[in-house]
mmCIF file of C-alpha atoms in Angstrom:
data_model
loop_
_atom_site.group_PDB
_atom_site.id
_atom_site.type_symbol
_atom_site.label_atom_id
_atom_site.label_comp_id
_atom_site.label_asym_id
_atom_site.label_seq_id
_atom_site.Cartn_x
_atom_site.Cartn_y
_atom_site.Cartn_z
ATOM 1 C CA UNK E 1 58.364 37.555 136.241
ATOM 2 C CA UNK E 2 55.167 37.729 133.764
ATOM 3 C CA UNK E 3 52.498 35.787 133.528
ATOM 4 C CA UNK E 4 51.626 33.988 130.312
ATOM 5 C CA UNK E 5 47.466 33.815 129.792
ATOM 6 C CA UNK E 6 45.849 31.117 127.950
ATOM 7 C CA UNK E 7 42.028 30.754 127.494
ATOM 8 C CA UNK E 8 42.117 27.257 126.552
ATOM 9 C CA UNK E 9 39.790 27.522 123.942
ATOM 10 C CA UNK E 10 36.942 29.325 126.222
ATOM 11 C CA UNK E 11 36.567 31.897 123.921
ATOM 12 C CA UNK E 12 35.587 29.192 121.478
ATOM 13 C CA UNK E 13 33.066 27.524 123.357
ATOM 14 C CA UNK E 14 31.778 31.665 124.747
ATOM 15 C CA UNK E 15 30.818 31.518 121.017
ATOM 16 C CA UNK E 16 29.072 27.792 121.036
ATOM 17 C CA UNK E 17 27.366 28.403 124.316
ATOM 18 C CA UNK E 18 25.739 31.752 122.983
ATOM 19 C CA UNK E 19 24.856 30.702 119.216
ATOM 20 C CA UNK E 20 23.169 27.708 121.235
ATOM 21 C CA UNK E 21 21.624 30.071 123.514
ATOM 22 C CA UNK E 22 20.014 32.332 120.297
ATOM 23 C CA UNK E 23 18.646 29.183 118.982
ATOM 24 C CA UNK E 24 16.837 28.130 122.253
ATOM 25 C CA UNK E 25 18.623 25.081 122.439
ATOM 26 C CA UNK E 26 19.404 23.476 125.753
ATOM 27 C CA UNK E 27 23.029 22.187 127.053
ATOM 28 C CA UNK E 28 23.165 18.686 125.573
ATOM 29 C CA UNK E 29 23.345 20.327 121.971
ATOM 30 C CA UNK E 30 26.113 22.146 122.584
ATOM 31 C CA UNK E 31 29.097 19.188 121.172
ATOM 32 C CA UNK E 32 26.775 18.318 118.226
ATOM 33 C CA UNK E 33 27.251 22.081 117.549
ATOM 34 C CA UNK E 34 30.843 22.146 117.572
ATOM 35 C CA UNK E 35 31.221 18.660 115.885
ATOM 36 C CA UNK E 36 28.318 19.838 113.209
ATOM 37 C CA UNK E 37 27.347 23.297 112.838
ATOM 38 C CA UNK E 38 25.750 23.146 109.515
ATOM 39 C CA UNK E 39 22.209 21.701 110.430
ATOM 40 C CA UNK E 40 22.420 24.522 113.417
ATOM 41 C CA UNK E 41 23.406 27.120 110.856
ATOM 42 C CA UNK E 42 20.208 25.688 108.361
ATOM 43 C CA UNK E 43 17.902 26.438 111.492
ATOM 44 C CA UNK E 44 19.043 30.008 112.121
ATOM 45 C CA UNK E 45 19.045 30.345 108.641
ATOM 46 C CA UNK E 46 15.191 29.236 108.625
ATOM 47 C CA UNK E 47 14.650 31.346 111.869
ATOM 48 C CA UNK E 48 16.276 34.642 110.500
ATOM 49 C CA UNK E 49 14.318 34.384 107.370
ATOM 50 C CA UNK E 50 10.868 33.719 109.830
ATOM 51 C CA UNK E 51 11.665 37.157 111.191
ATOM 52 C CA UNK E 52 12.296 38.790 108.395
ATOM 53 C CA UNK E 53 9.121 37.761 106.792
ATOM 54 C CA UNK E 54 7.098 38.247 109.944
ATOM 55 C CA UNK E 55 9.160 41.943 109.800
ATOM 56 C CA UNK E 56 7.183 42.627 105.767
ATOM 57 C CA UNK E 57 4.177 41.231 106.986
ATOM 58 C CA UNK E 58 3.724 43.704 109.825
ATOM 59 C CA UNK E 59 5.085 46.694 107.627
ATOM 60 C CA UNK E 60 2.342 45.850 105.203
ATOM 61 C CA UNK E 61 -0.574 45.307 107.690
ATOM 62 C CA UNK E 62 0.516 49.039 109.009
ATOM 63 C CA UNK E 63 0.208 50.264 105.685
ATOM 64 C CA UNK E 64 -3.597 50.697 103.563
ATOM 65 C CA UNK E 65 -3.751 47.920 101.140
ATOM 66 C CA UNK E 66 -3.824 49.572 97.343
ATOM 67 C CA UNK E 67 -7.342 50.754 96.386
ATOM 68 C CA UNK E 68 -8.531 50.553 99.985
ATOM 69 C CA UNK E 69 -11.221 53.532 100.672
ATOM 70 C CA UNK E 70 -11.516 54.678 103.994
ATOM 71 C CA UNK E 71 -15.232 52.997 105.948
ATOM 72 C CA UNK E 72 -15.721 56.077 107.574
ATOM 73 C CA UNK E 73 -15.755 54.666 110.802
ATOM 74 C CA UNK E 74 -14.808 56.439 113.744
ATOM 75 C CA UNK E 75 -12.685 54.774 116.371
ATOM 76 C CA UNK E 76 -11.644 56.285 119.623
ATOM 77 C CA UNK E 77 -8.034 55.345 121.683
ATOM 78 C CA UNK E 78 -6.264 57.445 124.196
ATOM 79 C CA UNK E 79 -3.638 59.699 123.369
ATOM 80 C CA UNK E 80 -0.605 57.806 124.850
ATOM 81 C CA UNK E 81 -1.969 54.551 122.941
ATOM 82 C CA UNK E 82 -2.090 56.173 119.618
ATOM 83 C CA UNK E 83 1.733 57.378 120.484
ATOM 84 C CA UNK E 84 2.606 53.688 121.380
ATOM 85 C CA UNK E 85 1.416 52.461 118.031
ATOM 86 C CA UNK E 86 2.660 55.523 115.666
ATOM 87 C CA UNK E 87 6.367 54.443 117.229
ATOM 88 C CA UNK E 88 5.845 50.604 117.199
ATOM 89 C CA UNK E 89 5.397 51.719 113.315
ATOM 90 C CA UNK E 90 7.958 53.704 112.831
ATOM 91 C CA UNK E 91 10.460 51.238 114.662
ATOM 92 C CA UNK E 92 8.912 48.692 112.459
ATOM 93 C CA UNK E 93 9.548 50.955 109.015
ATOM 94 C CA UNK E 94 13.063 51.761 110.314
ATOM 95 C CA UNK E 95 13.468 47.926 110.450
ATOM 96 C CA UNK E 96 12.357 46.668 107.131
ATOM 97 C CA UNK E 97 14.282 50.133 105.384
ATOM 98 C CA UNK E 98 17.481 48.848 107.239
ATOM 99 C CA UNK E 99 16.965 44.986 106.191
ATOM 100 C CA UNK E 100 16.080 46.283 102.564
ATOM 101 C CA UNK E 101 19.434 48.199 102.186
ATOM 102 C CA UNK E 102 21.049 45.650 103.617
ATOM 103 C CA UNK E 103 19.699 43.153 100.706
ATOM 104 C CA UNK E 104 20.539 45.801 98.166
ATOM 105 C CA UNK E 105 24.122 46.179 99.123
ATOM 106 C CA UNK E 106 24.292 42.034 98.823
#
């Protein structure tokens, strides 16, 4: 005897329930997704693009600005802070250079 499985479309609404989810949208949105996806799609859209410009931003701010001369003043931060914020940078760099070759190979 075998048994025949059937996920009565739960894989489908797995998929709803977590794009809803990733746009911080509560339950009751979760039909007008299904029914209409394309005003959903236009926000993540809008909210990917958000990141990715919030993603430049900080890559420039870490980064002197061209013809920028150093002040000369001295500022003082612990050893295991300075570490924090050379990675942050570096995970930020890694970031953008991943997002630009991705553009690039569009």
């Amino acid at each position: 005897m075998s048994v025949i499985t059937h996920d009565f479309g739960a894989d489908k609404r797995r998929t709803t329930r977590r794009f809803r989810k990733l746009l911080s949208l509560d339950a009751l949105h979760e039909t007008n997704v299904e029914a209409n996806p394309l005003p959903y799609l236009e926000r993540a859209s809008e909210r990917i693009f958000q990141l990715e410009q919030a993603l430049f931003e900080a890559v420039l701010a870490s980064r002197p600005a061209p013809g920028e001369t150093s002040c000369g003043e001295t500022v003082t931060i612990g050893a295991e802070e300075y570490r924090r914020l050379k990675a942050a940078v570096a995970l930020i760099e890694a970031a953008h250079a991943q997002f630009s070759a991705d553009d690039d190979s569009l």
